Coordinates of C-alpha atoms and ligand atoms in Angstrom, one line a residue:
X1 CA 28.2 -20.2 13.3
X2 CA 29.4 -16.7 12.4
X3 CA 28.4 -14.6 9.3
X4 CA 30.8 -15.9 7.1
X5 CA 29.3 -19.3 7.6
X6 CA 26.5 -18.3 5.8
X7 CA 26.6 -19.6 1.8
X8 CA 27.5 -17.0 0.2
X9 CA 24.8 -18.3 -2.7
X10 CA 22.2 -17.2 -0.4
X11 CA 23.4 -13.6 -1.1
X12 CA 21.0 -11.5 -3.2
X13 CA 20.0 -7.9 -4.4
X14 CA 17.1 -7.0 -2.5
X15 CA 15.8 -3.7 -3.4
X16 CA 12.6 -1.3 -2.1
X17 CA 9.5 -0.7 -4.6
X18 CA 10.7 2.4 -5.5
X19 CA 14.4 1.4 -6.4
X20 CA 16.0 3.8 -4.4
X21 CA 17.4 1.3 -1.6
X22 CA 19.7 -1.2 -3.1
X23 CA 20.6 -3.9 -0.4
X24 CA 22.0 -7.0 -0.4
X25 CA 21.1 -9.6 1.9
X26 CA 20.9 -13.5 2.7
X27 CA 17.4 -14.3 1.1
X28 CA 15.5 -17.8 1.8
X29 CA 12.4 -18.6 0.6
X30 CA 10.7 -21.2 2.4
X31 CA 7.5 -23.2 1.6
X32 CA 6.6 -24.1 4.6
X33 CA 6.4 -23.5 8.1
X34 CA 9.3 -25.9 9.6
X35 CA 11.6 -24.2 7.1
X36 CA 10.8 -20.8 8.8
X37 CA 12.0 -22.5 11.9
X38 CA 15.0 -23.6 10.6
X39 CA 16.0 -20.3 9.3
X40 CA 15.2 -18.6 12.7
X41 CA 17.6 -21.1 14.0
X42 CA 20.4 -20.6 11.6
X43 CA 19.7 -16.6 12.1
X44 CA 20.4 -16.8 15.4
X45 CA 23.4 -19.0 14.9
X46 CA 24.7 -16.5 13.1
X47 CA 24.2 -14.1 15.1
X48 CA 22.0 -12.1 12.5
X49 CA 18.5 -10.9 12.5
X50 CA 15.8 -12.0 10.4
X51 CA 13.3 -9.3 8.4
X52 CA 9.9 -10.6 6.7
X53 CA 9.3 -9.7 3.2
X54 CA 6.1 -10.7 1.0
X55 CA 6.2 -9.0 -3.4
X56 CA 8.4 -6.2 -1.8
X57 CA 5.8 -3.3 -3.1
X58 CA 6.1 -1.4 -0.3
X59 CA 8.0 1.7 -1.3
X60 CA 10.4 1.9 2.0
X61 CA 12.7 0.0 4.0
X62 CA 10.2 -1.9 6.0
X63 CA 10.9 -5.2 3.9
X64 CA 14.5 -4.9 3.3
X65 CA 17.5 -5.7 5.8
X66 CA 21.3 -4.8 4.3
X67 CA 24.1 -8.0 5.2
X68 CA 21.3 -9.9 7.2
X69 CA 18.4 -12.6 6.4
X70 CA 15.3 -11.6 4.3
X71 CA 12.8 -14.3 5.0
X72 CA 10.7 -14.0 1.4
X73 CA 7.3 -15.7 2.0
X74 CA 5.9 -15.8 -1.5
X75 CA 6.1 -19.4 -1.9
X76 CA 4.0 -19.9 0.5
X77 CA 1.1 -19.0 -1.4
X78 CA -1.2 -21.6 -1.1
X79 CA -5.0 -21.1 -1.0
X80 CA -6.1 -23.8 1.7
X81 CA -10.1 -23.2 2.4
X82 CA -12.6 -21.7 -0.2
X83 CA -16.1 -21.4 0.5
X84 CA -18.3 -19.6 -1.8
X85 CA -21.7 -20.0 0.7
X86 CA -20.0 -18.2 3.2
X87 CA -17.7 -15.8 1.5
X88 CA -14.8 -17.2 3.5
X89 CA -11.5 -18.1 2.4
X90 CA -8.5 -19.4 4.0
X91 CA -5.0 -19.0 2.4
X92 CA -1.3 -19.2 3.6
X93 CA 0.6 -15.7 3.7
X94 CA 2.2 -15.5 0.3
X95 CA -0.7 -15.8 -1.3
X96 CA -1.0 -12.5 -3.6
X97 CA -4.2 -9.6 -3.2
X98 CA -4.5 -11.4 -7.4
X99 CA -4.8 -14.8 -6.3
X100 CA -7.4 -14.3 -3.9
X101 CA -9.8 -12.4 -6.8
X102 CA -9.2 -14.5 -9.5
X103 CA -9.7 -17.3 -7.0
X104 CA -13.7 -16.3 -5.8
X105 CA -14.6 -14.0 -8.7
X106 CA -16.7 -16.5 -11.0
X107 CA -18.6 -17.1 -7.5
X108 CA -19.6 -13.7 -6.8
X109 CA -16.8 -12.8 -4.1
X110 CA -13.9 -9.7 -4.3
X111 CA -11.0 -8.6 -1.7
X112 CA -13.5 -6.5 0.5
X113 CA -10.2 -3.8 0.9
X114 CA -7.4 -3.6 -2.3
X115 CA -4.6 -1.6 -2.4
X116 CA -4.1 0.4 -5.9
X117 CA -2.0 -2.7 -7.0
X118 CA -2.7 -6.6 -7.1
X119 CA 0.4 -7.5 -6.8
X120 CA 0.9 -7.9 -2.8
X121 CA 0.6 -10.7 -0.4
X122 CA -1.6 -11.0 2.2
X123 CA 1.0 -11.3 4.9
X124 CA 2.3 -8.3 3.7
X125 CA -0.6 -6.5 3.2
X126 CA -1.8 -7.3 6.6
X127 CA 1.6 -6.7 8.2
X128 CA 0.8 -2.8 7.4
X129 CA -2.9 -3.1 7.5
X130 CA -3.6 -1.6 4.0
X131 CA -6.6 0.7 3.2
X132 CA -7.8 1.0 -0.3
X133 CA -10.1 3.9 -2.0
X134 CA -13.0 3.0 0.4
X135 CA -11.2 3.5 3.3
X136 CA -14.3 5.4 5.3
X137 CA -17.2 2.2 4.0
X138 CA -15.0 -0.9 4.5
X139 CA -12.0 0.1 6.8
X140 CA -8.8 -1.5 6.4
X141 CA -7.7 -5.3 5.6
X142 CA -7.6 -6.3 9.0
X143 CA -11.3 -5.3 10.0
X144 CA -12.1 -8.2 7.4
X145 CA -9.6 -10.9 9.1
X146 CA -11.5 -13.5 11.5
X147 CA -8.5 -15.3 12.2
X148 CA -4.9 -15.7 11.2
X149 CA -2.0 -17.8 12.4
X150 CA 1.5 -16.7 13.7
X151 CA 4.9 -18.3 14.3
X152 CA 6.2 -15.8 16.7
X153 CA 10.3 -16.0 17.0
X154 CA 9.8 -17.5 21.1
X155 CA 8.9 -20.6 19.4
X156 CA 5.1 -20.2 19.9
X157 CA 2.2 -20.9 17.0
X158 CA -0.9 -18.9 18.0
X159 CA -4.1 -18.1 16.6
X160 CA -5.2 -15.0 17.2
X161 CA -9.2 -13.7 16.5
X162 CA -10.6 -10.3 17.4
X163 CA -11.5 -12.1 20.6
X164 CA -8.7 -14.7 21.5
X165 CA -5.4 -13.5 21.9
X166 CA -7.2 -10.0 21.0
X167 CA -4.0 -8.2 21.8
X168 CA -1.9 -10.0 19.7
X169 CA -4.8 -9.7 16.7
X170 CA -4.8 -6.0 17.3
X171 CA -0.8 -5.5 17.1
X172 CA 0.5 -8.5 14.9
X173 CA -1.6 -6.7 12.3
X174 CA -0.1 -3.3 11.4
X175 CA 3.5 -3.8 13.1
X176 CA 5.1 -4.2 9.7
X177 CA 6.3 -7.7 10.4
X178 CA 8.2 -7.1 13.8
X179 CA 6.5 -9.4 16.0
X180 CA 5.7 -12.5 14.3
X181 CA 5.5 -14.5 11.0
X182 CA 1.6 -14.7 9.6
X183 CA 1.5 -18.7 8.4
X184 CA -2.3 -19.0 7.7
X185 CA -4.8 -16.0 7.0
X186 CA -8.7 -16.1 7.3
X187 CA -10.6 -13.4 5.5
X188 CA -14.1 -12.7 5.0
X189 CA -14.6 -11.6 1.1
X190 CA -17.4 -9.3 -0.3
X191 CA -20.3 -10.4 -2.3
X192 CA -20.7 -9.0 -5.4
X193 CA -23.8 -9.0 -8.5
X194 CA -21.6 -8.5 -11.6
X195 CA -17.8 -7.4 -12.3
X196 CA -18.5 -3.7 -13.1
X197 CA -18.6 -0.5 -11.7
X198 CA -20.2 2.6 -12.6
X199 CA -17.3 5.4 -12.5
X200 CA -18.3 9.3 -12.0
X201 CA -15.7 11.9 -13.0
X202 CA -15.5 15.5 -12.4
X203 CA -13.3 18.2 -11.9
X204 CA -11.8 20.4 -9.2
X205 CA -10.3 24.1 -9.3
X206 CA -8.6 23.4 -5.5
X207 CA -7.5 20.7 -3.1
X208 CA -9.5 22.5 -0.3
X209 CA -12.6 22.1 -3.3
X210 CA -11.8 18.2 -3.6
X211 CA -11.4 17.6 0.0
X212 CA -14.9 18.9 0.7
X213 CA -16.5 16.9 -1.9
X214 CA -14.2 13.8 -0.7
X215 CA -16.0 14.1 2.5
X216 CA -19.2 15.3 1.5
X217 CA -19.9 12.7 -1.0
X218 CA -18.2 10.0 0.5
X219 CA -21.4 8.6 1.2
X220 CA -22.3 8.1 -2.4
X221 CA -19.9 5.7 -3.5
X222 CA -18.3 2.8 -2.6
X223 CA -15.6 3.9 -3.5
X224 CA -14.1 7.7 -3.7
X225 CA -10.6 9.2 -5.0
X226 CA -8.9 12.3 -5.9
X227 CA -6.1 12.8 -8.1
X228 CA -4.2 16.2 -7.7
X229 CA -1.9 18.3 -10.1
X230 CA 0.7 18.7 -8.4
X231 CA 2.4 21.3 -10.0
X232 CA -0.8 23.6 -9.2
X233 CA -0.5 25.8 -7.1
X234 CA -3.8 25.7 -5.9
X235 CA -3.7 21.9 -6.1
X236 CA -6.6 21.7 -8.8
X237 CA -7.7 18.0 -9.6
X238 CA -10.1 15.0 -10.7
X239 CA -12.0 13.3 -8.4
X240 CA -13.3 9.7 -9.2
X241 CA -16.2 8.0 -7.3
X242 CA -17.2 4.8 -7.8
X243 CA -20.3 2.3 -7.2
X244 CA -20.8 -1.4 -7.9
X245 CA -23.3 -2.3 -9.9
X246 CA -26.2 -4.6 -8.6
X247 CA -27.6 -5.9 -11.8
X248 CA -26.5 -6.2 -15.1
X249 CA -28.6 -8.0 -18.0
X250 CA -24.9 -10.2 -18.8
X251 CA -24.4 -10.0 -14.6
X252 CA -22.6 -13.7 -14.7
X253 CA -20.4 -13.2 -18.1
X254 CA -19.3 -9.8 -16.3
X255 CA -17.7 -12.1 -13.1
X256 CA -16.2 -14.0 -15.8
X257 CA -11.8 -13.7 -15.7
X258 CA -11.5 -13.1 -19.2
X259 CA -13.9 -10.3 -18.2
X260 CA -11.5 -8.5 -15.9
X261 CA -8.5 -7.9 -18.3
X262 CA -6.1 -5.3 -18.5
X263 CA -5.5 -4.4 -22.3
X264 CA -2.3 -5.6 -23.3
X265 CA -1.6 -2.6 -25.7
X266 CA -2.0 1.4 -25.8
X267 CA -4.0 2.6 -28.5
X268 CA -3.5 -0.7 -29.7
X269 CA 0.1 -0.2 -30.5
X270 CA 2.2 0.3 -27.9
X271 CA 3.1 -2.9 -25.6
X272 CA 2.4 -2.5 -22.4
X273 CA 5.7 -4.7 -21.3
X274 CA 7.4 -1.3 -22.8
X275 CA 5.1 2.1 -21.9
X276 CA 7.8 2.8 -19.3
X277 CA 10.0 3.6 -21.5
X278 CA 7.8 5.8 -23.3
X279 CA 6.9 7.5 -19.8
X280 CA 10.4 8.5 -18.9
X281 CA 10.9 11.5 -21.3
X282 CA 8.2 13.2 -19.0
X283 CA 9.8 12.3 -15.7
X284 CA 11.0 16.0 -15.2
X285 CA 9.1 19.1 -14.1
X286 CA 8.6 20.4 -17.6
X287 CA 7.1 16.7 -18.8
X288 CA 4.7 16.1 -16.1
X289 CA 3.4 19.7 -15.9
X290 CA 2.2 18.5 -19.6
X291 CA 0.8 15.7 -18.6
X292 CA -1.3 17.0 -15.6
X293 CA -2.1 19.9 -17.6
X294 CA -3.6 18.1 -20.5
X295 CA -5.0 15.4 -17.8
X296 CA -6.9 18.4 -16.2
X297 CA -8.3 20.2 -18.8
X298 CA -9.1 17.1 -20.6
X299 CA -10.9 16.3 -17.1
X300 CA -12.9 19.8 -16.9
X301 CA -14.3 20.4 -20.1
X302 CA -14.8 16.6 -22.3
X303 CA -15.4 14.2 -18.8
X304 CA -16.9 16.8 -16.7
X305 CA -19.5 14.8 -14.7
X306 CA -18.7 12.0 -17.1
X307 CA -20.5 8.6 -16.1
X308 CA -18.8 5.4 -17.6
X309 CA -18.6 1.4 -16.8
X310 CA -15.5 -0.3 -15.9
X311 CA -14.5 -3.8 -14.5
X312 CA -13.4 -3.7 -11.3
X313 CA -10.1 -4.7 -12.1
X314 CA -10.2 -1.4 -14.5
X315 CA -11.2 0.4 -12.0
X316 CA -9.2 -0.7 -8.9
X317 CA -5.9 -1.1 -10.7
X318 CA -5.2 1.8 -12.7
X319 CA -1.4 1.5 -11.4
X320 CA -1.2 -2.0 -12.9
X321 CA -1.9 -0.9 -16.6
X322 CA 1.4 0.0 -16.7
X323 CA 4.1 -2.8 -15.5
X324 CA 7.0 -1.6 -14.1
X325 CA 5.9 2.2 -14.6
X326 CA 8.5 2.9 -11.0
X327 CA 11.6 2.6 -13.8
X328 CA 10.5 5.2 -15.7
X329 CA 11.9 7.5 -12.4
X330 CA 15.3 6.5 -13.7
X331 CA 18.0 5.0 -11.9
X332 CA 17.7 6.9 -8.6
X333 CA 14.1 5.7 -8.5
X334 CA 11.7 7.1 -6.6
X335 CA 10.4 7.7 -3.0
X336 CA 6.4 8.0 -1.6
X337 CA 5.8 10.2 0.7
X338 CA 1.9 9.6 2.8
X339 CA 0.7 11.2 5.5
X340 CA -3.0 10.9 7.0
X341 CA -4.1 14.3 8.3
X342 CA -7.7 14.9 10.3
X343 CA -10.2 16.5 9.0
X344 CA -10.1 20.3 10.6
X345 CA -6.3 20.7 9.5
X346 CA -5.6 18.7 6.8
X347 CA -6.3 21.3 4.0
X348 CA -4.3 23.7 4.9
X349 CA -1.6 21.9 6.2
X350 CA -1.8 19.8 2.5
X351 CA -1.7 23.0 0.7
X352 CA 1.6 24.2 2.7
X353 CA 3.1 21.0 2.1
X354 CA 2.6 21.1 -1.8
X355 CA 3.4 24.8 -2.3
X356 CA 6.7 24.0 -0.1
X357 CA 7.9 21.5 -2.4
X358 CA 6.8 23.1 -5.5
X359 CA 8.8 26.3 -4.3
X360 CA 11.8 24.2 -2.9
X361 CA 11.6 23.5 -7.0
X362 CA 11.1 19.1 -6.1
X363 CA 7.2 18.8 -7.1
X364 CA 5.7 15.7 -6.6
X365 CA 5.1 14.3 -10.1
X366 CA 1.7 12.2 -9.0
X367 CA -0.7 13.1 -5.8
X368 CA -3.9 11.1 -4.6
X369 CA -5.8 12.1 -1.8
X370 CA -8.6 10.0 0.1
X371 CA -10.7 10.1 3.0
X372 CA -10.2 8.2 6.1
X373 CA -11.6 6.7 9.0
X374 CA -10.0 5.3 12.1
X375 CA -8.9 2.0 13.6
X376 CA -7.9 0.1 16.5
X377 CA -4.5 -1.7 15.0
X378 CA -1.0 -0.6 17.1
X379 CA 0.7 1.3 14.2
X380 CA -2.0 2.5 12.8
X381 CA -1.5 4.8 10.2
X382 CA -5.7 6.4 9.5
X383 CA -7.1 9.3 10.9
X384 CA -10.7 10.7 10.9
X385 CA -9.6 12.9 7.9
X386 CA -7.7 13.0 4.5
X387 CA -4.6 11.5 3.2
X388 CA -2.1 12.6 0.6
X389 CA 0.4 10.6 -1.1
X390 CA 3.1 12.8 -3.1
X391 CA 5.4 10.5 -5.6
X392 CA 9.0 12.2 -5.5
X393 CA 11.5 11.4 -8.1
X394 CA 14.9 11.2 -6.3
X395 CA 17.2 13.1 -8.0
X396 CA 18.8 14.9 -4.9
X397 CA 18.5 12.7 -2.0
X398 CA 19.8 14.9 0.6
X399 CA 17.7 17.8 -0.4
X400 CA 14.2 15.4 -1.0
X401 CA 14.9 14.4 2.9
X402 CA 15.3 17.4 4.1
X403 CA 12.0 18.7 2.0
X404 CA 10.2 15.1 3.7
X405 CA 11.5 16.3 7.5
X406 CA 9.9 19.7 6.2
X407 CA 6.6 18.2 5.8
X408 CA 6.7 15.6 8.7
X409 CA 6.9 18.4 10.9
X410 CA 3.9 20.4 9.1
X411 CA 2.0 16.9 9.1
X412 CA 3.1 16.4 12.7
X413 CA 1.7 20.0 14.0
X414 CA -1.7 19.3 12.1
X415 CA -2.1 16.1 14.4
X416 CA -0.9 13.6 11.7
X417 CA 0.3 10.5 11.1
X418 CA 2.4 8.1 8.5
X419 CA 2.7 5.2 6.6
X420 CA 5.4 2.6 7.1
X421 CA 4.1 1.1 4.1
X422 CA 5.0 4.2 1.9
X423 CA 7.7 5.8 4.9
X424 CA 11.5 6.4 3.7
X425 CA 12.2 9.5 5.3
X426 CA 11.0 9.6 8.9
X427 CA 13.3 10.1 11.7
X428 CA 13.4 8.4 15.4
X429 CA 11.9 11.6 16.9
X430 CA 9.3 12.4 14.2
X431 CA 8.0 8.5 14.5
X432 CA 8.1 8.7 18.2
X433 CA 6.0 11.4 17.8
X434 CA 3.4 10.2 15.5
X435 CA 3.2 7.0 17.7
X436 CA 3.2 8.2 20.6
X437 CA 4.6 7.4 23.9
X438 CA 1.9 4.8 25.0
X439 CA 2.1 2.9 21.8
X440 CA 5.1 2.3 21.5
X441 CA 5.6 1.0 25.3
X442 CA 2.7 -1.3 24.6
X443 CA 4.9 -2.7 21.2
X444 CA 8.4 -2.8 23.2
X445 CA 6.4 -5.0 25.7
X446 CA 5.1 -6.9 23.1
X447 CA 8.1 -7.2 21.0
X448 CA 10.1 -8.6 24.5
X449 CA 7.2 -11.4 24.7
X450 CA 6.9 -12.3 21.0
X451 CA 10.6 -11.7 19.7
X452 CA 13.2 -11.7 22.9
X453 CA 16.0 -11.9 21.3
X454 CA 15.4 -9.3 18.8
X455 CA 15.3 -11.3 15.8
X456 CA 12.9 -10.2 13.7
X457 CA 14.0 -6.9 12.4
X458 CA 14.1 -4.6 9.3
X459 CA 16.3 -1.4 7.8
X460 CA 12.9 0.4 8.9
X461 CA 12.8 -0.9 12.4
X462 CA 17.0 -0.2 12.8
X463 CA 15.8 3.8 11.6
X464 CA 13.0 4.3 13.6
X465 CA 12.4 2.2 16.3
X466 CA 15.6 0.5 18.2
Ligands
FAD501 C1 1.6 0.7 -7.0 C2 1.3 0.5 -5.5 C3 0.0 0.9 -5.0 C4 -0.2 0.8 -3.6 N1 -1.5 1.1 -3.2 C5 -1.7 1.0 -1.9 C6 -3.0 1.4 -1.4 O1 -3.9 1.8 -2.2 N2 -3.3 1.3 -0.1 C7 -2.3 0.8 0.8 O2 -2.6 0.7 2.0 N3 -1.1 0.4 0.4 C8 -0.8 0.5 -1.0 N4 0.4 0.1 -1.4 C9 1.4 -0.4 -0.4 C10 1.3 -1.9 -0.3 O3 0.0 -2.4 -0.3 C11 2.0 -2.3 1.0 O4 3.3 -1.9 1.0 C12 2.0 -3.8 1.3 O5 2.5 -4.0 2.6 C13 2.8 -4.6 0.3 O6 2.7 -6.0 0.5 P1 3.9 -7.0 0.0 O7 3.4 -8.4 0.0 O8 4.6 -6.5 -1.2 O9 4.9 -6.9 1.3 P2 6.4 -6.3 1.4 O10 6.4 -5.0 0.9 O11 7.3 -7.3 0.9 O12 6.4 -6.3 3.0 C14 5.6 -5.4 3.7 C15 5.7 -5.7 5.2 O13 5.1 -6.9 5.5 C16 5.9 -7.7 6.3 N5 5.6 -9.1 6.0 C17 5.6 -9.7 4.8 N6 5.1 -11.0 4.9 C18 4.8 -11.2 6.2 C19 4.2 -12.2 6.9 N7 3.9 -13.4 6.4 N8 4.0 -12.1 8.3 C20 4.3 -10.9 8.9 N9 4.8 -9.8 8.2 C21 5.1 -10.0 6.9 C22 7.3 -7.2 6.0 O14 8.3 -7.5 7.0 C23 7.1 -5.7 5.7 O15 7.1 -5.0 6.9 C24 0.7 0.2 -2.8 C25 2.0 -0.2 -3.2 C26 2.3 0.0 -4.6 C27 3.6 -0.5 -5.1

């Protein structure tokens, strides 16, 4: 069969988070895992390759594939085991990071490691091992996996554990979907008294202030996170930690789904369906230097050391208050740019990265630091140390790489490392260098065991790593 073969009904916009990649490729969605077969075969047939793709939040090109198949696994979102005695739950790939907590909640249960949206699938959120704000306590997604099955594209179904077929566990989670299709997932869930957790706010006059406390205090909350002004120069900022609370006098009402709501208005008034709109007037320097102002100050004088109560789904999902809030970046949409810096450099090299794009007149209009820890997966992205995620509006595209390549190098002499997740702007030598040799020997080895033909692929994998 050759390309033209393919029915051209099949053909679909498939687009990045951010909007700024607009592809079109032949999208199946199957339900099941002989239809994953049968679409590996007609790939191959075709001579085309094949790239995985779960809710498509990750803000890069790690999930789309221009002119070739985009395997979307969403409808595979089946939850298959539940048991609330053990805190163990079982679901097929598509299943979202939303499903799974509204699934266990009312027994007690939460996503022991959520991203800063609900939205994703576990296949997806597992293919780049995802971290949430309490990266240093829990570690990442995959720490909390006890088993998962995996078509890989030489035919073979395997189960993988941290113990049996260890190597595969330790690479088939993090190698953002390049050696093998997740089919079934197990995850061990975290127990939990009530819904709510107790929020602490304060202030900081400087990034290298907030990165102290991030580590310093880390040990105080189960989760911590720092927003920073990114039009500061010093990188000034609000850090919120937060801790789950243990007992509640209303503890069962407070696990309860019409507990964990996100309003469905602004002040009452505005929809949220429509607060995008409203947030694209301040999409410019002028607009968010405003907004951060007014979020600051508001932050240092009436919060200061505020304590308040919040659900969990409050608290976790600030991002999802706000749907479709990427839009409001305009057409050209926009890019994230994370990297994960240790400890002993990461302030300074942070600070040179944010004063280089303020002077270079592209601020990042949002910035969120965390702390770290490390782990064993292949592509891992965590170091013993901070990271820093800068949102970029694209308006000049050749002038925001350049800025990125910039920073990658800054990043990359600090001893740090990136994010496919969140990566649009890396280039083969910069990600050869953040892998390293070794690593990626050990993945081309695996990738000619799992995938021999080179069929599962990505625009990411095409950019960085062929
Ligand atoms: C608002 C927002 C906040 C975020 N916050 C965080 C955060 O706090 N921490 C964090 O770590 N990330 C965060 N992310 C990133 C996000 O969690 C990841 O990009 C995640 O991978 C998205 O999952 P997805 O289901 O949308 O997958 P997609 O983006 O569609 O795909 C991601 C990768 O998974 C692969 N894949 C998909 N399904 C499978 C499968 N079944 N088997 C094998 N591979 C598969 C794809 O090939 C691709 O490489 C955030 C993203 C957004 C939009």
């Amino acid at each position: 069969m050759s390309v033209s073969q393919l029915p051209l009904e099949r053909l679909d916009k498939v687009e990045n988070y951010g909007h700024s990649r607009h592809t079109v490729a032949y999208v199946y969605r199957p339900n099941q895992v002989a239809q994953i077969e049968e679409v590996f075969a007609l790939a191959r047939r075709a001579g085309l390759s094949v790239a995985l793709r779960g809710a498509g939040r990750s803000y890069g090109d790690a999930a789309t594939n221009s002119g070739q198949v985009v395997l979307d696994l969403q409808r595979m979102n089946r939850i298959l085991n539940w048991n609330p005695a053990t805190g163990v739950i079982k679901v097929e790939p598509g299943v979202t990071i939303a499903q799974i907590w509204q699934h266990v909640l009312e027994d007690g249960y939460w996503p022991p490691v959520t991203s800063g949206t609900m939205f994703p699938t576990i296949g997806g959120a597992l293919a780049h091992n995802i971290h949430g704000k309490n990266n240093t306590k829990a570690g990442t997604l995959g720490e909390h996996v006890l088993e998962f099955t995996a078509l890989l594209p030489n035919g073979e179904q395997v189960t993988c554990t941290p113990t049996e077929n260890s190597e595969l566990f330790y690479a088939l989670i993090s190698t953002a979907g390049l050696l093998g299709v997740f089919t079934s997932v197990t995850l061990k869930l975290k127990k939990l008294h009530t819904g709510l957790v107790d929020v602490h706010a304060w202030a900081m006059t400087h990034l290298g202030e907030m990165m102290r406390d991030l580590d310093e205090r880390k040990h105080e909350f189960d989760y911590i996170v720092g927003w920073v002004d990114t039009l500061d120069h010093n990188g000034r900022g609000q850090i919120h930690g937060a801790n789950y609370v243990h007992d509640a006098p209303n503890a069962a009402e407070t696990l309860r789904l019409d507990k964990q709501v996100l309003p469905d208005t602004f002040f009452g008034l505005v929809p949220k369906s429509t607060l995008w709109m409203f947030m694209t007037p301040f999409m410019n320097n002028v607009g968010t230097r405003l907004i951060n102002t007014a979020k600051y100050v508001f932050s240092a004088t009436l919060e200061q050391r505020k304590i308040y109560r919040q659900s969990l789904v409050e608290f976790n999902y600030l991002l999802d208050y706000v749907p479709n809030w990427e839009k409001s970046y305009g057409r050209s949409g926009l890019i994230q740019y994370q990297t994960f810096i240790p400890l002993a450099t990461a302030t300074d090299a942070y600070l040179e990265m944010l004063r280089l794009a303020q002077r270079r007149g592209m601020p990042p209009f949002l910035g969120v630091t965390k702390r770290h820890r490390p782990d064993r997966f292949l592509f891992t992205h965590a170091v013993d140390g901070y990271s820093f995620a800068m949102d970029f509006k694209v308006t000049n595209a050749a002038r925001l790489q350049k800025l990125c390549e910039e920073m990658s190098d800054i990043a990359l002499e600090a001893g740090g490392r990136f994010y496919f997740a969140k990566d649009s702007t890396l280039t083969p030598g910069r990600a050869r260098r953040y892998l390293g040799e070794e690593t990626l020997a050990k993945f081309q080895a695996l990738k000619a065991q799992c995938d021999p033909e080179n069929l599962l692929q990505s625009d990411l994998y095409r950019r960085l790593l062929v």
